Structure formats: structure tokens, C-alpha cells
PDB file of C-alpha atoms in Angstrom:
ATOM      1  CA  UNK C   1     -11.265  -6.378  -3.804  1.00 65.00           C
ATOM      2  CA  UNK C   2     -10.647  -9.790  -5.751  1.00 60.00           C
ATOM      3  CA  UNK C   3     -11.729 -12.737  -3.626  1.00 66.00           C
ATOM      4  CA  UNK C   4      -8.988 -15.202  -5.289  1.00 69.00           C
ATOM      5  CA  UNK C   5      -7.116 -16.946  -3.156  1.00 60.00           C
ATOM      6  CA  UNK C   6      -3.621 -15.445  -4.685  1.00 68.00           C
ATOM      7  CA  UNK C   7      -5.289 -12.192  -3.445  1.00 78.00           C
ATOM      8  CA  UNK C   8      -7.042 -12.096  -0.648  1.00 71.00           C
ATOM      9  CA  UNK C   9      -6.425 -14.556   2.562  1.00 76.00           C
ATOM     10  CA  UNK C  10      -9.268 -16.968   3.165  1.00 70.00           C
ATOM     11  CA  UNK C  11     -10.248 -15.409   6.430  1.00 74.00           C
ATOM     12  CA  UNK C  12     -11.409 -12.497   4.820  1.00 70.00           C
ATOM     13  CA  UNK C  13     -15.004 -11.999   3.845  1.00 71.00           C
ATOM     14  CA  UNK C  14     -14.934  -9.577   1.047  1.00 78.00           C
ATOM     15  CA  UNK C  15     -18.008  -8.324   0.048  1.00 78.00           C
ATOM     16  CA  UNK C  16     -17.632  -7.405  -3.626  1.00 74.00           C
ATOM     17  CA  UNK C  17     -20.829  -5.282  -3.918  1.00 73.00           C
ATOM     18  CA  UNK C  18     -20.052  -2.538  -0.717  1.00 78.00           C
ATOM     19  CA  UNK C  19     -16.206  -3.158  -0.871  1.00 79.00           C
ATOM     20  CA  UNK C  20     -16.536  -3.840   2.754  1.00 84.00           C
ATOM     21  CA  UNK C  21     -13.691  -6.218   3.827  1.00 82.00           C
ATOM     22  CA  UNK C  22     -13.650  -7.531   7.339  1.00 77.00           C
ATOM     23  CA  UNK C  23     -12.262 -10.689   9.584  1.00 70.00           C
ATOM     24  CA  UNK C  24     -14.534 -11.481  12.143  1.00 68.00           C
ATOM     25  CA  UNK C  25     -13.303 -14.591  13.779  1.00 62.00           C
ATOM     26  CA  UNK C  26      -9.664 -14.346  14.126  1.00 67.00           C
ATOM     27  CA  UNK C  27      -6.436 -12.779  15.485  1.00 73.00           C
ATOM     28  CA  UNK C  28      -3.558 -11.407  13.403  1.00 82.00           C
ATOM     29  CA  UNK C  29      -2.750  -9.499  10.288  1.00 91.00           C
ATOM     30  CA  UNK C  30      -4.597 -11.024   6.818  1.00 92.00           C
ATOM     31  CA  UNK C  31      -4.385  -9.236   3.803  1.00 93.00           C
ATOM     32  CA  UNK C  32      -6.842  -9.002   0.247  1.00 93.00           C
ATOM     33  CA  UNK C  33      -5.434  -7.126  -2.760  1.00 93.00           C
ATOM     34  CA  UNK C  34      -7.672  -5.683  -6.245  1.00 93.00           C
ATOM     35  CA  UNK C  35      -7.839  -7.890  -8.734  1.00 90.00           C
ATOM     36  CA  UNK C  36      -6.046  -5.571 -11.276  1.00 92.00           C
ATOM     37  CA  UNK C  37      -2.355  -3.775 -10.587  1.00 94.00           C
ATOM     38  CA  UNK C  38      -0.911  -1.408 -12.645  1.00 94.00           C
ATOM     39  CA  UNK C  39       2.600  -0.691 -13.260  1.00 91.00           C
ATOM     40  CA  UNK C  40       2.873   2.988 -14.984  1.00 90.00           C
ATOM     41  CA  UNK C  41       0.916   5.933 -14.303  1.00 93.00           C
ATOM     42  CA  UNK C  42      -0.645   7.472 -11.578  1.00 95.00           C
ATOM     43  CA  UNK C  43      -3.460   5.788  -9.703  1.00 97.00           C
ATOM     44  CA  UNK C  44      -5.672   6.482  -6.114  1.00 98.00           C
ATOM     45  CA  UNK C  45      -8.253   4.685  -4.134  1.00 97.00           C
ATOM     46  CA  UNK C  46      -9.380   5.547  -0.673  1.00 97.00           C
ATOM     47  CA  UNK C  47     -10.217   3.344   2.257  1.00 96.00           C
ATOM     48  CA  UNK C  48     -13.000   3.852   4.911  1.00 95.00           C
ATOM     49  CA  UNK C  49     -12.086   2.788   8.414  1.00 94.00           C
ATOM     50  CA  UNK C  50     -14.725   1.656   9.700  1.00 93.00           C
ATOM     51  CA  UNK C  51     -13.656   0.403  13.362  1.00 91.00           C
ATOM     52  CA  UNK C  52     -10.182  -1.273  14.144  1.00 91.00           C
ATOM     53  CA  UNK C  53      -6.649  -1.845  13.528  1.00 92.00           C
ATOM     54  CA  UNK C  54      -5.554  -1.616   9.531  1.00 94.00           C
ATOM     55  CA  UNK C  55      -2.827  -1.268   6.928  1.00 96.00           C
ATOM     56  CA  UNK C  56      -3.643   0.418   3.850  1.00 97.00           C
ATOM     57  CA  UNK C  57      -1.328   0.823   0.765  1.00 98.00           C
ATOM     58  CA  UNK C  58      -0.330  -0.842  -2.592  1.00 98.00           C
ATOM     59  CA  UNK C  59       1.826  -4.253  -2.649  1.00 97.00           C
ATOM     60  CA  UNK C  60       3.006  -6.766  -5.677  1.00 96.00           C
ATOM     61  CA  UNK C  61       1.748 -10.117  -6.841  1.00 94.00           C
ATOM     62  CA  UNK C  62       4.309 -11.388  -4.527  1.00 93.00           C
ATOM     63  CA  UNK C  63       3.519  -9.806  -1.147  1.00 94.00           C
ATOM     64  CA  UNK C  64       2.479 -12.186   1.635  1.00 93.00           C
ATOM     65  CA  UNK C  65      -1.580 -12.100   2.077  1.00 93.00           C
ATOM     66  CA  UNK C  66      -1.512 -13.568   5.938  1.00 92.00           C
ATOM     67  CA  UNK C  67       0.517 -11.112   6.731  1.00 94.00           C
ATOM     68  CA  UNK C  68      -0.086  -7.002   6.973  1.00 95.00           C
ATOM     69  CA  UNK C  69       0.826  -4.688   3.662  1.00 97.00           C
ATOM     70  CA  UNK C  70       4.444  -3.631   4.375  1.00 96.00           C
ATOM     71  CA  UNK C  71       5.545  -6.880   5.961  1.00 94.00           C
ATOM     72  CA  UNK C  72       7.999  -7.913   3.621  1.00 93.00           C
ATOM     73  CA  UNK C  73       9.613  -6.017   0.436  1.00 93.00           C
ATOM     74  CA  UNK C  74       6.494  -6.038  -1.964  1.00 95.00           C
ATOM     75  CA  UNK C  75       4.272  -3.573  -0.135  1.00 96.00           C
ATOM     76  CA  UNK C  76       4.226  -0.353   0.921  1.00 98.00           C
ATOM     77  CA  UNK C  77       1.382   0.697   3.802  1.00 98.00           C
ATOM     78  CA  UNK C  78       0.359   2.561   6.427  1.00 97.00           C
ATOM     79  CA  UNK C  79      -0.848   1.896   9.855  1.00 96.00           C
ATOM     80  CA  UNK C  80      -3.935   3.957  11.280  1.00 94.00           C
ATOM     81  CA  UNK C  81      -3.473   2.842  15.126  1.00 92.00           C
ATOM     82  CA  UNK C  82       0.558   2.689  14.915  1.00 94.00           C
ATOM     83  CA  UNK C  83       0.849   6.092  13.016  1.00 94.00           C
ATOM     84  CA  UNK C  84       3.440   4.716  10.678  1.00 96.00           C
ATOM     85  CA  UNK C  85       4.330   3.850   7.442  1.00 97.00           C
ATOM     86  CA  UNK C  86       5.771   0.115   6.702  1.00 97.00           C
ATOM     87  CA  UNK C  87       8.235  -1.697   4.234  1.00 96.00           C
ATOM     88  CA  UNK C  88      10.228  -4.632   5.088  1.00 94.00           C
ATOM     89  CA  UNK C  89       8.539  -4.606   8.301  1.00 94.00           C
ATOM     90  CA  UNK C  90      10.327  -1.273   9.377  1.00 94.00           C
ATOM     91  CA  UNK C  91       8.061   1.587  10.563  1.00 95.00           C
ATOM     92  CA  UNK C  92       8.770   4.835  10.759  1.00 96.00           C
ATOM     93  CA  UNK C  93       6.879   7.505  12.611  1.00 96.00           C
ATOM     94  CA  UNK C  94       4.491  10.135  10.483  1.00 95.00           C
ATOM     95  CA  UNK C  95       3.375  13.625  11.519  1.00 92.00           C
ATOM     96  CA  UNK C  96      -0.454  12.918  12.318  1.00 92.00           C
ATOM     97  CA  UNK C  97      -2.488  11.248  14.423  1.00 91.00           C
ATOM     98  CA  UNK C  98      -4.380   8.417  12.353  1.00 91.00           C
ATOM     99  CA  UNK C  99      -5.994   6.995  14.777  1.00 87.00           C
ATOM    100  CA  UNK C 100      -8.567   9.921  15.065  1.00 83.00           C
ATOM    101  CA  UNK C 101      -9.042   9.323  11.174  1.00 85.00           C
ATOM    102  CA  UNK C 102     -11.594   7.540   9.301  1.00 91.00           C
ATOM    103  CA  UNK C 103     -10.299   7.393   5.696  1.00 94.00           C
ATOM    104  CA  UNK C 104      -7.617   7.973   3.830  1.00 96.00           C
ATOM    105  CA  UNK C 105      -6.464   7.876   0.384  1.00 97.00           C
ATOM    106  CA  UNK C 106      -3.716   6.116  -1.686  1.00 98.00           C
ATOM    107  CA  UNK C 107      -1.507   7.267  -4.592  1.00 98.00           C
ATOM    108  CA  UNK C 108       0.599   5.307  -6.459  1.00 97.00           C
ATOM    109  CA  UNK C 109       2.887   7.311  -8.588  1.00 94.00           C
ATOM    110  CA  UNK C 110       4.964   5.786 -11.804  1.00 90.00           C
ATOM    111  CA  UNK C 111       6.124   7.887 -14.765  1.00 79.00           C
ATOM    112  CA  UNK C 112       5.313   6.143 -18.073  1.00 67.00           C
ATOM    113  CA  UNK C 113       8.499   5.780 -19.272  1.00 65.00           C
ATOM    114  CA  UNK C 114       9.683   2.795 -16.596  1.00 59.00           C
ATOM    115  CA  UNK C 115      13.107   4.235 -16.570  1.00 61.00           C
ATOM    116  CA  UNK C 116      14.785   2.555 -13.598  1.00 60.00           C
ATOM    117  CA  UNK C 117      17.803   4.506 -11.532  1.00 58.00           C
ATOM    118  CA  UNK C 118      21.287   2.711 -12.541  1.00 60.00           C
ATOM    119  CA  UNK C 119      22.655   4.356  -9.498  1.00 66.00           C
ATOM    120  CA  UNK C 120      23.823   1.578  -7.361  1.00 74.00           C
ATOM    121  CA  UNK C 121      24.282   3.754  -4.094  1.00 78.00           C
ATOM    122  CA  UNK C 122      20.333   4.549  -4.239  1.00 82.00           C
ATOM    123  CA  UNK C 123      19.849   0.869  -4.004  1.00 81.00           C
ATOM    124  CA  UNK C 124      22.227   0.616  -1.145  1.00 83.00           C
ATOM    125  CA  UNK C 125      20.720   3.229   0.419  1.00 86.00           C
ATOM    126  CA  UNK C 126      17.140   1.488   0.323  1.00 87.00           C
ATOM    127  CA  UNK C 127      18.428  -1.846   1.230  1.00 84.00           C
ATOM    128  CA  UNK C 128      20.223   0.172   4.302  1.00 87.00           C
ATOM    129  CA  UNK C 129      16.617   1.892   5.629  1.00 91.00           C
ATOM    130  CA  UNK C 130      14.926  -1.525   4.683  1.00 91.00           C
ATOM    131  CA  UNK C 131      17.046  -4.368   5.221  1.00 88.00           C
ATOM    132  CA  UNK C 132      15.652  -7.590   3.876  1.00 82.00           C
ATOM    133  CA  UNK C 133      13.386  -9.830   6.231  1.00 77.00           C
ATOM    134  CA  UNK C 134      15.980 -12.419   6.023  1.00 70.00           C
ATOM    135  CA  UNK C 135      18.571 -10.383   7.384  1.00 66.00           C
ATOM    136  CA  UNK C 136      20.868 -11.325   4.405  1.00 65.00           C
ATOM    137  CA  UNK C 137      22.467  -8.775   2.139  1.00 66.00           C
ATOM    138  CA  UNK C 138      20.216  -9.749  -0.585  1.00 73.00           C
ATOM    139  CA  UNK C 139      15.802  -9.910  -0.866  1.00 79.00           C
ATOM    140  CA  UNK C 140      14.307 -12.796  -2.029  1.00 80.00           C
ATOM    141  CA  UNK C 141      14.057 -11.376  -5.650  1.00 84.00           C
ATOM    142  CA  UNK C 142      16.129  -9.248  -7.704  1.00 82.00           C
ATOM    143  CA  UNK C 143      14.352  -5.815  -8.013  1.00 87.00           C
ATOM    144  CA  UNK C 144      15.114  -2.472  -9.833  1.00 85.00           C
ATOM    145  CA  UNK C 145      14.473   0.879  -8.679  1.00 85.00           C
ATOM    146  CA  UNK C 146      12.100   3.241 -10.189  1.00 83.00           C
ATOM    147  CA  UNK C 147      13.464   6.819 -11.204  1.00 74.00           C
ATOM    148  CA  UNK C 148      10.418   8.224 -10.413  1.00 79.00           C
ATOM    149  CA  UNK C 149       8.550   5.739  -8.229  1.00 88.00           C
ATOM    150  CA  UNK C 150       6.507   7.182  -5.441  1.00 94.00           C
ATOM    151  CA  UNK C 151       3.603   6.292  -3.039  1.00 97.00           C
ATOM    152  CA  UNK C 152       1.745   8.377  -0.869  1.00 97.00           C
ATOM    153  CA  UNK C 153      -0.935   8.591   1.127  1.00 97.00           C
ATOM    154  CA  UNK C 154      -3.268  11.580   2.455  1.00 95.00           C
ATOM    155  CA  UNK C 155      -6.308  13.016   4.399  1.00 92.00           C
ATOM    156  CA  UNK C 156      -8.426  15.451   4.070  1.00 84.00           C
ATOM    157  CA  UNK C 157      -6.914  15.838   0.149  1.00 84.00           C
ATOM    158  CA  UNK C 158      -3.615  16.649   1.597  1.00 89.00           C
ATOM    159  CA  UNK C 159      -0.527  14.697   1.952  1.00 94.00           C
ATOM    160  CA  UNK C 160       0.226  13.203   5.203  1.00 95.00           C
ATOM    161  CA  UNK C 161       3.430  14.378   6.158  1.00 94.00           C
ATOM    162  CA  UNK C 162       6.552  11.889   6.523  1.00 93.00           C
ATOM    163  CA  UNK C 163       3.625   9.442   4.642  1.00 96.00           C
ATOM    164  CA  UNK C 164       6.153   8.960   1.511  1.00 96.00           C
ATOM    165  CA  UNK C 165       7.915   6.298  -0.332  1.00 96.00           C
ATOM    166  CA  UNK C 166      10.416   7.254  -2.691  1.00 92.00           C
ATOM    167  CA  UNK C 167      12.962   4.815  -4.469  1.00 90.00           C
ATOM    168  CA  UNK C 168      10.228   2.172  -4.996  1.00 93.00           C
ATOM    169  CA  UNK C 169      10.930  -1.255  -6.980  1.00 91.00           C
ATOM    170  CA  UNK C 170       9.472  -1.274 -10.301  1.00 89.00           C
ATOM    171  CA  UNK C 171       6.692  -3.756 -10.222  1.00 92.00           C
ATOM    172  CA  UNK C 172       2.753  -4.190 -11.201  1.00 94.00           C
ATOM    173  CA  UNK C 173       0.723  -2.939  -7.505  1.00 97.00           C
ATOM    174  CA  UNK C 174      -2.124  -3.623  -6.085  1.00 97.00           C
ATOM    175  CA  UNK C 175      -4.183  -1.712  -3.581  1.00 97.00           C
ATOM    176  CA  UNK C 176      -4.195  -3.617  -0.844  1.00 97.00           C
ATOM    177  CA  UNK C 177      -5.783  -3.883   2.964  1.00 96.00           C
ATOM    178  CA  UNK C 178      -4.369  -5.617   5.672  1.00 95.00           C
ATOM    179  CA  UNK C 179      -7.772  -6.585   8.597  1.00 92.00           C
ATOM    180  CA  UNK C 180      -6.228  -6.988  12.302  1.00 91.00           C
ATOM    181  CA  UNK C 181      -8.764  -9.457  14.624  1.00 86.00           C
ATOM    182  CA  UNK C 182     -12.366  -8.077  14.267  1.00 86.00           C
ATOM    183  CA  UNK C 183     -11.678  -4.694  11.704  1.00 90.00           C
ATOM    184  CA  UNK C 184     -13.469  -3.487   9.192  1.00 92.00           C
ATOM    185  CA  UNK C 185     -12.778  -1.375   6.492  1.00 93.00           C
ATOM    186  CA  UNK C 186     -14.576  -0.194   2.895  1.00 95.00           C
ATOM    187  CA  UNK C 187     -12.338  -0.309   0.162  1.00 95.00           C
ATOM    188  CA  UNK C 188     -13.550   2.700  -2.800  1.00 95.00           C
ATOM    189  CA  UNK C 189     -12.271   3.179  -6.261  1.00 95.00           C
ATOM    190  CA  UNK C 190     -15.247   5.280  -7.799  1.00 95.00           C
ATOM    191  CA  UNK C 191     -14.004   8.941  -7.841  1.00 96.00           C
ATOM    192  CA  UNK C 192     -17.917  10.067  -7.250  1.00 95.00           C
ATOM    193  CA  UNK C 193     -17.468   7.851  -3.924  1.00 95.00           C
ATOM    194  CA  UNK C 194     -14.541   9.814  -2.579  1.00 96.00           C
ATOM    195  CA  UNK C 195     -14.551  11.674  -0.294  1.00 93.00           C
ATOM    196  CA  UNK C 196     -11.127  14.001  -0.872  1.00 92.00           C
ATOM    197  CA  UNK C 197     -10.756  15.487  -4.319  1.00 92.00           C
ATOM    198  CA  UNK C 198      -8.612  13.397  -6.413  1.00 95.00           C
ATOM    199  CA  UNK C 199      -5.008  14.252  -6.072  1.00 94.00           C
ATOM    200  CA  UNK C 200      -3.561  16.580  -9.543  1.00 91.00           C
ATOM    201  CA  UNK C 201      -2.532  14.349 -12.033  1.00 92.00           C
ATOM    202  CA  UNK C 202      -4.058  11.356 -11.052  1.00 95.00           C
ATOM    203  CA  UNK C 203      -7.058   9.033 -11.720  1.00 96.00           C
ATOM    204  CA  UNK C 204      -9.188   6.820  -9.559  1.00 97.00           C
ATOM    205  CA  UNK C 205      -8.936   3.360  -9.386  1.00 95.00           C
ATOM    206  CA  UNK C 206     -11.548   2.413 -10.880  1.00 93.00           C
ATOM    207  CA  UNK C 207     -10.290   3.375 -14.777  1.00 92.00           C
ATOM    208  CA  UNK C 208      -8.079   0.786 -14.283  1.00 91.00           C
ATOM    209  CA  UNK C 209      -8.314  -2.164 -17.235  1.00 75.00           C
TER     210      UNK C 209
END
């Protein structure tokens, strides 16, 4: 994880060496993002949980760092204790029990091409499921919708179910990881560090240039 302070929150102590990121003297959601994003192809990492409360997922430039992944519209995570997935601050409920889990593994999905959806109502529809922090009819910046956008996340080298974000705005990601109080997590991008088989079509992290 990049120890800038556009990427990661000051709190953090990122060790660069393990990938260990932890927060051990304070309360709240802080956040530390990779130092490169990519905005076509298909890309994983996976996270160890080592003890506490996290977010895991992939979020934009933009996305707030003292606040979890998911917060506001430039992230898209998932919450171990809560069992949910987050964007614009709206969870929703998935299908497993995370808290009993001690990794799991990101995809970011883009097809090459960048071709963005035209269709107005899919926008509405996002907007609808993820109104904007602000509680305006607008988010703070003018995004497009990916045709083919999609991030997911999975254990045991399946796909959680109900863990899914379709309709994403097109965008450079990061993978990011949000600490809560005293957690600790160990962010992995080598593929011969994994511990799930890399999902079909996809490459680790760590190719990334």
C-alpha cells in the first residue's frame, strides 16, 4: 500500500515490506489505497484479516481516506463484521457470514474497450439504490457508467453471493483498506502469496505498471 498522504490517512502505519496495515491508537474508519489504479482489465488482490473490524474493496483517486471504502461514491467495499457490501454509504446484506473469515479476495472487472452505457435509466437506477451523500439529485462529480463494469469479491475461490457491483462508474481504482480502532489487516498482490486460485480471466495485482 502507498504511504502518500493522497493515499493512505496519516494514522495508518503501513508497513511496505509485509503489507501489514494497522491503526493502533485511534477510533474510527481510516483508509490507505495502492499506489497504482488501473482503469481497464481485470485485476485481484486478497486481504488477510488479521483481527478486527475492516472494509476491503477498490475506490478512485477521489474517495475519502478518513473515512471507510464505500463511504461516499468512489469506492466500492465490503465489511467483514457487518456482512455487507457498501457504496454511497448504503449497505446491503450478503449471503455469508464474514465474520468467521480471515481473507478474502478482490476483483475488479473492466472490459478493454471503456464503452460506457448511454442508457440514462441505468444511471437512474444507480443513483436510486445509491443516492448521493448529499442527498441532492446530483454527486459531487459527473460520472459515466461502465457497460461492463463489475467488482466482486470472494472466499475460498468462490464468489460471495449478493457480494456484486454491477453498473460501476468508469474511473482508474485502487485497492483499498479501510482499519476500524485497533485492526489489522495484510494487504497481498503476489499471486504465489494467495491463498485462493486466481479467479478465470484475471491477473494479480501485482502485474500492475
Amino acid at each position: 500500500m502507498c504511504t502518500a498522504l493522497t493515499h493512505s490517512a496519516p494514522q495508518l502505519q503501513v508497513d511496505s515490506q509485509t503489507g501489514i496495515v494497522s491503526m493502533p491508537c485511534c477510533k474510527g474508519y481510516c483508509s490507505s489505497k495502492a499506489s497504482h489504479g488501473v482503469e481497464s482489465g481485470s485485476w485481484y488482490f486478497e486481504v488477510e484479516i488479521i483481527k478486527g473490524s475492516v472494509r476491503v474493496g477498490w475506490s478512485q483517486a477521489l474517495a475519502e481516506i478518513q473515512a471507510p471504502v464505500g463511504y461516499d461514491e468512489y469506492g466500492y467495499g465490503i465489511s467483514n463484521k457487518q456482512s455487507k457490501i457498501f457504496h454511497c454509504s448504503r449497505g446491503y446484506l450478503v449471503d455469508l457470514n464474514l465474520n468467521e473469515l480471515n481473507r478474502i479476495g478482490c476483483l475488479l472487472k473492466v472490459s478493454a474497450d471503456l464503452e460506457i452505457e448511454p442508457c440514462s435509466e441505468i444511471k437512474e437506477k444507480v443513483e436510486k439504490k445509491y443516492p448521493p451523500l448529499n442527498f441532492l439529485t446530483t454527486y459531487n462529480v459527473k460520472q459515466e457508467i461502465l457497460k461492463s463494469g463489475e467488482i466482486q469479491f470472494f472466499v475460498e475461490g468462490k464468489e460471495i453471493p449478493g457480494a456484486k457491483f454491477e453498473n460501476i462508474f468508469r474511473a482508474k481504482y485502487f485497492p483499498t483498506v479501510s482499519i476500524f480502532g485497533d485492526a489489522q489487516v495484510k494487504v497481498i498482490f503476489k499471486e504465489n502469496e494467495f491463498k485462493f486460485s486466481v479467479p478465470e480471466g484475471a491477473s494479480a495485482y501485482e502485474f500492475v505498471s
